Short mmCIF file of C-alpha atoms and ligand atoms in Angstrom, two decimals:
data_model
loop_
_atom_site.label_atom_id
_atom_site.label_comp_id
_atom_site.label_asym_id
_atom_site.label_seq_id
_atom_site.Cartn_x
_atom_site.Cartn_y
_atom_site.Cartn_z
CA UNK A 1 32.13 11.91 58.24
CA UNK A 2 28.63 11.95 59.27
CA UNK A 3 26.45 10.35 57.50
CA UNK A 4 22.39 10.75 55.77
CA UNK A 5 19.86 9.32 57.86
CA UNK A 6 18.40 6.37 56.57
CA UNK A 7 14.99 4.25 56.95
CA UNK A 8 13.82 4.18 60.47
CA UNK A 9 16.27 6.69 61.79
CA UNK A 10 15.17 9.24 59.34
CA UNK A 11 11.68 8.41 59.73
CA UNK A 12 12.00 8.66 63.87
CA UNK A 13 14.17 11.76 63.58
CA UNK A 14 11.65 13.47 61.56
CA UNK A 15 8.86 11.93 63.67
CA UNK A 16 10.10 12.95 66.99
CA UNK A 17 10.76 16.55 65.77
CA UNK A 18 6.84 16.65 64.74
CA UNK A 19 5.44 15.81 67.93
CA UNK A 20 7.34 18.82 69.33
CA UNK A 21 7.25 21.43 67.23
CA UNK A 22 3.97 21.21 64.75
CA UNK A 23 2.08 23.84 64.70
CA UNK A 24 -1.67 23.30 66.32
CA UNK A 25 -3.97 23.54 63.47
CA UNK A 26 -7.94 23.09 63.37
CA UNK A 27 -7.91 19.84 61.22
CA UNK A 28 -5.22 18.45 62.76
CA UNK A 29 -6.87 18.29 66.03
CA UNK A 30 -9.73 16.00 65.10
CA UNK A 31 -8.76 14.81 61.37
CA UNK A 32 -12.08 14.23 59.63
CA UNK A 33 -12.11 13.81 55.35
CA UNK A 34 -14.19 16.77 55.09
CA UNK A 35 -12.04 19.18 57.31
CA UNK A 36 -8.82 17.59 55.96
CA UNK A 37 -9.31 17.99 52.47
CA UNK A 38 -10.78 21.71 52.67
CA UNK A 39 -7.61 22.46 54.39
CA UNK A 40 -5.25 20.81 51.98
CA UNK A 41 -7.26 22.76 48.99
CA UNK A 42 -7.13 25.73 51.18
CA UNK A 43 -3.45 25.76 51.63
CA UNK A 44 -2.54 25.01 48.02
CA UNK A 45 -0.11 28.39 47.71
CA UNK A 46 -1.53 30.06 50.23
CA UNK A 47 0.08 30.52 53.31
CA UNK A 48 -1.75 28.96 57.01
CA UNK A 49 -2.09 32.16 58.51
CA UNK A 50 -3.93 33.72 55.19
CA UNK A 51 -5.90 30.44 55.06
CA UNK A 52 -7.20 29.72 58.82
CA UNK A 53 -10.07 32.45 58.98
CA UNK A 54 -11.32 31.43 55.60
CA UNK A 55 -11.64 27.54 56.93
CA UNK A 56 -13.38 29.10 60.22
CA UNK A 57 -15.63 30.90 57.87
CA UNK A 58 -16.09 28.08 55.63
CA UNK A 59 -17.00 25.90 58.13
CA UNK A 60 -19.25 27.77 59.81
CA UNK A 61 -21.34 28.71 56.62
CA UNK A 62 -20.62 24.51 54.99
CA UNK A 63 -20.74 22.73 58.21
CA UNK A 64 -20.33 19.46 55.90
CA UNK A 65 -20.21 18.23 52.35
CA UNK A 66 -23.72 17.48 52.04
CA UNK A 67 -24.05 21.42 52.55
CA UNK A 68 -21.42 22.43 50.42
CA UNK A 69 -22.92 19.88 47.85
CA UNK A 70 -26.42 21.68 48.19
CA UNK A 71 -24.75 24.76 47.94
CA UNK A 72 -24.93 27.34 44.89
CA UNK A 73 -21.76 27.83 43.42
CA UNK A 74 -21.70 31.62 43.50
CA UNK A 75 -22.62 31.38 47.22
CA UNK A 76 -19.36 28.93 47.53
CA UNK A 77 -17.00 31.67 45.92
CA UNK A 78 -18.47 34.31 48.03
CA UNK A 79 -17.09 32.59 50.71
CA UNK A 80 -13.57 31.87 49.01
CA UNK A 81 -13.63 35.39 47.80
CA UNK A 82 -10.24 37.49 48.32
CA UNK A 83 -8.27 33.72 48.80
CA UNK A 84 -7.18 33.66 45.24
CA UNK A 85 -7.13 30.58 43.11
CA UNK A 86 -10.91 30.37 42.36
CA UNK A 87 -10.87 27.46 40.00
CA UNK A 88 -10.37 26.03 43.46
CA UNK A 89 -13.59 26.98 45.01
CA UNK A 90 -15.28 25.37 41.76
CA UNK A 91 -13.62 22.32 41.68
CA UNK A 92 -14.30 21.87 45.62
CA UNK A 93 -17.60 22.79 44.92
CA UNK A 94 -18.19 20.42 41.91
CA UNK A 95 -16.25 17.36 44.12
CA UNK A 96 -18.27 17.67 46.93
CA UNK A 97 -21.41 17.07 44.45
CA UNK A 98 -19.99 13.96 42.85
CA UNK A 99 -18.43 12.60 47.02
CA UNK A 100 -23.04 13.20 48.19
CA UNK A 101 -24.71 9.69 46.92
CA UNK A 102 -28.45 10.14 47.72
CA UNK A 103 -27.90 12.48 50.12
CA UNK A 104 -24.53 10.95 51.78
CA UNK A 105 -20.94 11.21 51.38
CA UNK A 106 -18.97 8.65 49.99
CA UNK A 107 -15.32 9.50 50.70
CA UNK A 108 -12.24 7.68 48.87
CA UNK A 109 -10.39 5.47 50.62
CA UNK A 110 -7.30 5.36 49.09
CA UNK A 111 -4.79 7.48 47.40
CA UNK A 112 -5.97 6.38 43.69
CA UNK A 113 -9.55 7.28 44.57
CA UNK A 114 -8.81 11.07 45.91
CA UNK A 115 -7.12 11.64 42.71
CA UNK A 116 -10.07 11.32 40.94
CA UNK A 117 -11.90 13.83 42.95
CA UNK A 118 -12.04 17.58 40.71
CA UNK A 119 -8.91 19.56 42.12
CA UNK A 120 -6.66 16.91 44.55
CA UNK A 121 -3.50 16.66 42.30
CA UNK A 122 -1.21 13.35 43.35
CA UNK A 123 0.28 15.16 46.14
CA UNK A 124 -3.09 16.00 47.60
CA UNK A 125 -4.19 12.98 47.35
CA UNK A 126 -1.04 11.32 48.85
CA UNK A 127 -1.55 13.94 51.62
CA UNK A 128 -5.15 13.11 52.25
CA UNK A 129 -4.81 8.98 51.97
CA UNK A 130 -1.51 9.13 54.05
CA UNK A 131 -3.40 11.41 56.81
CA UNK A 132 -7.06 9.91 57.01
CA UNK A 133 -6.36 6.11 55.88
CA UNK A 134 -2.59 5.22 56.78
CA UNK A 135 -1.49 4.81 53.63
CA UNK A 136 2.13 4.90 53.05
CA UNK A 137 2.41 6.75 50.22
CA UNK A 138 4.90 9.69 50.19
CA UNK A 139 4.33 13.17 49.70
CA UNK A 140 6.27 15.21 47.79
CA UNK A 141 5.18 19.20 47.70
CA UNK A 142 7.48 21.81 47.36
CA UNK A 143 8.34 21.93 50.67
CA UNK A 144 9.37 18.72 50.93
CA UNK A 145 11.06 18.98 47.87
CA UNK A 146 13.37 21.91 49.18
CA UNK A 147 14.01 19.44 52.03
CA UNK A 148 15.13 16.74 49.97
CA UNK A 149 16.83 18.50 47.45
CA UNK A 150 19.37 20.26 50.15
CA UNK A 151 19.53 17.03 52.55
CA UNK A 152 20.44 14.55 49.67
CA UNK A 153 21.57 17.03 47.22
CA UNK A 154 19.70 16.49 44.15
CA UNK A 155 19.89 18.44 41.34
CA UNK A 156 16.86 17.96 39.81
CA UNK A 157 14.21 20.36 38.59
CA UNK A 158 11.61 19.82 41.05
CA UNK A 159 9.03 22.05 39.10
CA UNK A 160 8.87 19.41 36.69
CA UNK A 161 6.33 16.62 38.05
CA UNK A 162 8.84 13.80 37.07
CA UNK A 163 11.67 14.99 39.54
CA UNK A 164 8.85 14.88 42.02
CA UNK A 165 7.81 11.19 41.16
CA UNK A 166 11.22 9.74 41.54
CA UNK A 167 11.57 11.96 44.96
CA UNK A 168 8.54 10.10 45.86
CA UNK A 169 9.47 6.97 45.26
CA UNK A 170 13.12 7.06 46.95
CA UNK A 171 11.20 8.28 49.97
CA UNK A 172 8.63 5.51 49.88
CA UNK A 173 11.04 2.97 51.65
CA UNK A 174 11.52 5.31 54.41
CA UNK A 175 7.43 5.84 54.76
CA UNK A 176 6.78 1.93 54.65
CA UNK A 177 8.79 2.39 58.22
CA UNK A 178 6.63 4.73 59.87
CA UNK A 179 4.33 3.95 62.74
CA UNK A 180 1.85 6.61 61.63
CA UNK A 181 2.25 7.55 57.34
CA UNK A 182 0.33 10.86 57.86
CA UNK A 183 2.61 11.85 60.34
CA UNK A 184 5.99 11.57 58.27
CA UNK A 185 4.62 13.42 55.69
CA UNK A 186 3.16 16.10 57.74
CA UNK A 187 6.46 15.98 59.18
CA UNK A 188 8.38 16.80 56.26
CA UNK A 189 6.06 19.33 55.26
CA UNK A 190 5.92 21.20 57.88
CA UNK A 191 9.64 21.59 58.48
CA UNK A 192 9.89 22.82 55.01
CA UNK A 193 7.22 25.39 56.10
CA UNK A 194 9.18 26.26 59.15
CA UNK A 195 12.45 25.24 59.57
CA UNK A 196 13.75 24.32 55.93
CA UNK A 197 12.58 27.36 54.22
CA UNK A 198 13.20 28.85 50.72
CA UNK A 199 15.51 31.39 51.40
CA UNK A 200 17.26 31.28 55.14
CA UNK A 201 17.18 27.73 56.71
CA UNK A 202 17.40 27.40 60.40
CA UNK A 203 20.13 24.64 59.92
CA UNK A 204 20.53 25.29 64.03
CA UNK A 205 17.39 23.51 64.65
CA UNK A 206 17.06 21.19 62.17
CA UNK A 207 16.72 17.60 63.14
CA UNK A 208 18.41 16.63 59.89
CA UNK A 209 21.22 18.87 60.18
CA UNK A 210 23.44 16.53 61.11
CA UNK A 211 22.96 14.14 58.16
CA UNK A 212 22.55 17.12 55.56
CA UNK A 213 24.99 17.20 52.43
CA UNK A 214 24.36 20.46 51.54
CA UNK A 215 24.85 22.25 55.05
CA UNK A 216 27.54 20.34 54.75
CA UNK A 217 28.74 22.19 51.60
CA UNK A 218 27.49 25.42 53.34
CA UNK A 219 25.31 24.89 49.33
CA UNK A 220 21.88 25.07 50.93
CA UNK A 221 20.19 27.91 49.48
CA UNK A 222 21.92 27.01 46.18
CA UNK A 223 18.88 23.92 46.30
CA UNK A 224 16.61 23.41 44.73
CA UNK A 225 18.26 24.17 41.62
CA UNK A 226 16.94 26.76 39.52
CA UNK A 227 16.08 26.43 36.18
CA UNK A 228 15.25 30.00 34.22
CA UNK A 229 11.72 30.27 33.46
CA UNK A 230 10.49 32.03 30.05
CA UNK A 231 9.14 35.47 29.95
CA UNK A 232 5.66 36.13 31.20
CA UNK A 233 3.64 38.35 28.72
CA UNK A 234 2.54 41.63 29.89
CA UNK A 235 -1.17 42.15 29.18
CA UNK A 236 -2.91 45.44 30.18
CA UNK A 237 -6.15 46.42 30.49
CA UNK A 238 -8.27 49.50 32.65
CA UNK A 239 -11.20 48.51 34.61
CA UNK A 240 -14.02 51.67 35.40
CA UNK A 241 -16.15 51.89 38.26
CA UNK A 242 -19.70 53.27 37.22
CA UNK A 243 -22.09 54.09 39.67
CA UNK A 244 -25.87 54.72 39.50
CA UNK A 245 -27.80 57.22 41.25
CA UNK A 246 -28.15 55.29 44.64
CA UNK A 247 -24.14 54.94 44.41
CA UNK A 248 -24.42 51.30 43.06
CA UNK A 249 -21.17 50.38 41.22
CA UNK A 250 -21.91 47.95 38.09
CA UNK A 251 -20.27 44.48 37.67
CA UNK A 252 -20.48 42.03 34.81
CA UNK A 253 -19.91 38.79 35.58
CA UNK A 254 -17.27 36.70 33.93
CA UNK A 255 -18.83 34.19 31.38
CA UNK A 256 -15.70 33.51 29.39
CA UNK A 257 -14.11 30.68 31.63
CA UNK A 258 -10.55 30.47 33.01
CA UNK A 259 -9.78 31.36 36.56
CA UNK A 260 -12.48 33.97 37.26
CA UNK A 261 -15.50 32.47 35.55
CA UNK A 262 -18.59 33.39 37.65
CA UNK A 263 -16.97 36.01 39.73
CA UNK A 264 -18.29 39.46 39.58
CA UNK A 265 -15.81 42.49 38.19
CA UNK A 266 -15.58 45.88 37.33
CA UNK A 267 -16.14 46.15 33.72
CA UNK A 268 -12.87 46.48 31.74
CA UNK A 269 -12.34 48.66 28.98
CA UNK A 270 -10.61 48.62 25.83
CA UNK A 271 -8.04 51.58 24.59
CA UNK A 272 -10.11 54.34 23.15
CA UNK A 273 -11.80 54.92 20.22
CA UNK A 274 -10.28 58.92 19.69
CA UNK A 275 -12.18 61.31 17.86
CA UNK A 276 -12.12 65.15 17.26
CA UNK A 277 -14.92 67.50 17.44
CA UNK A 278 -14.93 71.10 16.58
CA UNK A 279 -17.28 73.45 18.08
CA UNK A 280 -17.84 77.02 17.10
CA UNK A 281 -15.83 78.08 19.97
CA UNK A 282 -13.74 75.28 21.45
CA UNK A 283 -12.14 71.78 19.65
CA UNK A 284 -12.98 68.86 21.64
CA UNK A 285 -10.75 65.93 21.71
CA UNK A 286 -12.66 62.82 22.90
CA UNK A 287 -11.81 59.72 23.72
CA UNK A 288 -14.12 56.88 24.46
CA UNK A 289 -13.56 53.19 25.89
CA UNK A 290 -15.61 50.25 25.14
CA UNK A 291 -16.66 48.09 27.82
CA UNK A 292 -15.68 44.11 27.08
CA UNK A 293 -18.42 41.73 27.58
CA UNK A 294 -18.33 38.91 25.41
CA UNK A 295 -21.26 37.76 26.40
CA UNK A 296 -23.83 40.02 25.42
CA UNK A 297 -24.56 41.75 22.51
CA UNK A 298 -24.37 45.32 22.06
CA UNK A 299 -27.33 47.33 21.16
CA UNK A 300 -28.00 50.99 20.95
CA UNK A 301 -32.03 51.70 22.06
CA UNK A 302 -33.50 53.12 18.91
CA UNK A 303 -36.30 55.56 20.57
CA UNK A 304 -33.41 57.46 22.67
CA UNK A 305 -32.23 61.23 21.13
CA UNK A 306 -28.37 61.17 20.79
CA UNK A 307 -25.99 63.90 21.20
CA UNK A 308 -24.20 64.50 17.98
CA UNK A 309 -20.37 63.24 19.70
CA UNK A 310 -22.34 60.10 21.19
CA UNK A 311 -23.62 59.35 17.73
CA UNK A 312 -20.37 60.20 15.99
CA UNK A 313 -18.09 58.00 18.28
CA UNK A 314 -20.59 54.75 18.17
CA UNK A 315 -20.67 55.06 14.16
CA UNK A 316 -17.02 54.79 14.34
CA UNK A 317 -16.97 52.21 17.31
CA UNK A 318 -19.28 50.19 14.53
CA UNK A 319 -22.60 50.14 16.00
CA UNK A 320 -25.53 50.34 13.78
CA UNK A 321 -27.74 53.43 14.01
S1 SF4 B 401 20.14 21.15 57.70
FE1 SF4 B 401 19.46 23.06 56.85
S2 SF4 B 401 19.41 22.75 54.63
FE2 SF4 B 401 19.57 20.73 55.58
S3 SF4 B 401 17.47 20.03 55.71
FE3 SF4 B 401 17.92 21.06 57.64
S4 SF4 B 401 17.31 23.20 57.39
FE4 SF4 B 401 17.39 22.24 55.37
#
């Protein structure tokens, strides 16, 4: 019987496989702490292809974190815009203020210190110490997870961030043994990303696939475990697009916090307010939504003449004549 690669077999396996087959991207070319972590925050679920013109972009407009530190925030999620995630583009944002002493960057040099930076999670942080520094630390993502979970078969919940520590720390033996840290755990990330993926792994190709238990089982897509999730509430809501007489549209922008504070949106409505009007020749049915903004109060302008319905339906919408 064949058996799991170990230590320094595991770690060259994986190692050798990298050199061929990783994909050429930007940061990896010329790793600098300012390109690497944008691209690690970048990537957090989001796919490389959906993330590689907004880094180009990014870069271009930030050439470095002094600029992104002197930046205005809403400038900073203009760029991010349509790349989801914004608390992301704040938290960068807000890090690369507290990384600029007078004027200059002081970047962490460990693993301890990027997890203290606004937004790098452990993993990040293992990422960016492992990449930029050397250090050994191990990362475990969901990628590598999947990875793990199939070649050692482990059926733990790797959701939970516990799984994920004791993942980490079986694979830290195997990452003391690496010539280059950053390159084992690029390694393993990227042949989750290409190789090991969720739902059809190339088991052909793999350069584990001879030491894999679950291949062996023909079990692989049965790992990760899952474990059900709960229900996710259904909330609905209708957003209206209002334009002026130059064919402006009008946004509010978000003051409430949660993920899109300080983005710009249509307004959204609430369900109508219904009311019935009769006319001498026709009944009118009405109904009337209020636009949500917690921010501001509402007023009515005093000097303005009202129509009778508009006067009707804000008396019973509770405004104050
Ligand atoms: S052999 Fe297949 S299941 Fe096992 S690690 Fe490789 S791709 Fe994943």
């Amino acid at each position: 019987m064949q058996k799991n690669h170990k230590g320094k077999e595991l770690v060259a396996v994986l190692e050798t496989w990298y050199a061929e087959k990783k994909r050429s991207m930007p940061w990896r070319l010329n790793p600098t702490p300012y390109g690497c972590w944008l691209s690690e925050i970048m990537m957090q679920q989001t796919t490389y292809a959906a993330v590689l013109p907004y880094y180009e972009r990014f870069l271009a407009r930030f050439p470095s974190v002094e600029s992104l530190a002197a930046a205005d925030e809403a400038e900073v999620l203009k760029q991010w815009e349509g790349l989801g995630y914004y608390a992301r583009a704040r938290n960068l944002h807000k890090a690369a203020r507290s990384l600029v002493v007078d004027g200059k960057a002081a970047w962490p040099k460990s693993a301890a210190e990027w997890a203290k930076v606004p937004g790098v999670g452990p993993y990040t942080a293992a990422a960016l110490a492992s990449v930029l520094k050397g250090e050994p630390v191990p990362v475990v993502d969901g990628n590598v997870a999947r990875v793990f979970a199939r070649y050692w078969m482990i059926s733990e919940d790797f959701k939970k961030l516990p799984a994920r520590a004791r993942l980490a720390e079986r694979l830290t033996p195997e990452i003391e043994q690496a010539a280059v840290p950053g390159n084992f755990n690029q390694a393993m990330m990227e042949l989750g990303a290409l190789v090991c993926t969720p739902t059809s792994p190339d088991c052909g190709v793999c350069p584990l696939r001879s030491g894999c238990a679950a291949r062996r089982k023909g079990v692989q897509t049965d790992y990760p475990i899952k474990v059900a999730k709960g229900s996710v509430p259904t909330r609905r809501a209708t957003q209206v697009i209002i334009p002026d007489e130059k064919g402006r549209i009008l946004l509010v922008q978000n003051r409430e916090g949660g993920l899109l504070k300080g983005l710009w949106e249509l307004p959204t409505v609430e369900p109508s307010i219904g009311l019935t009007q009769v006319f001498s020749h026709f009944k009118l049915e009405l109904s009337t939504v209020k636009v949500l903004r917690k921010d501001a109060e509402f007023k009515v302008p005093g000097s303005v003449p009202l129509a009778t319905t508009t006067r009707k339906v804000l008396e019973a919408a509770g405004f104050e004549l």
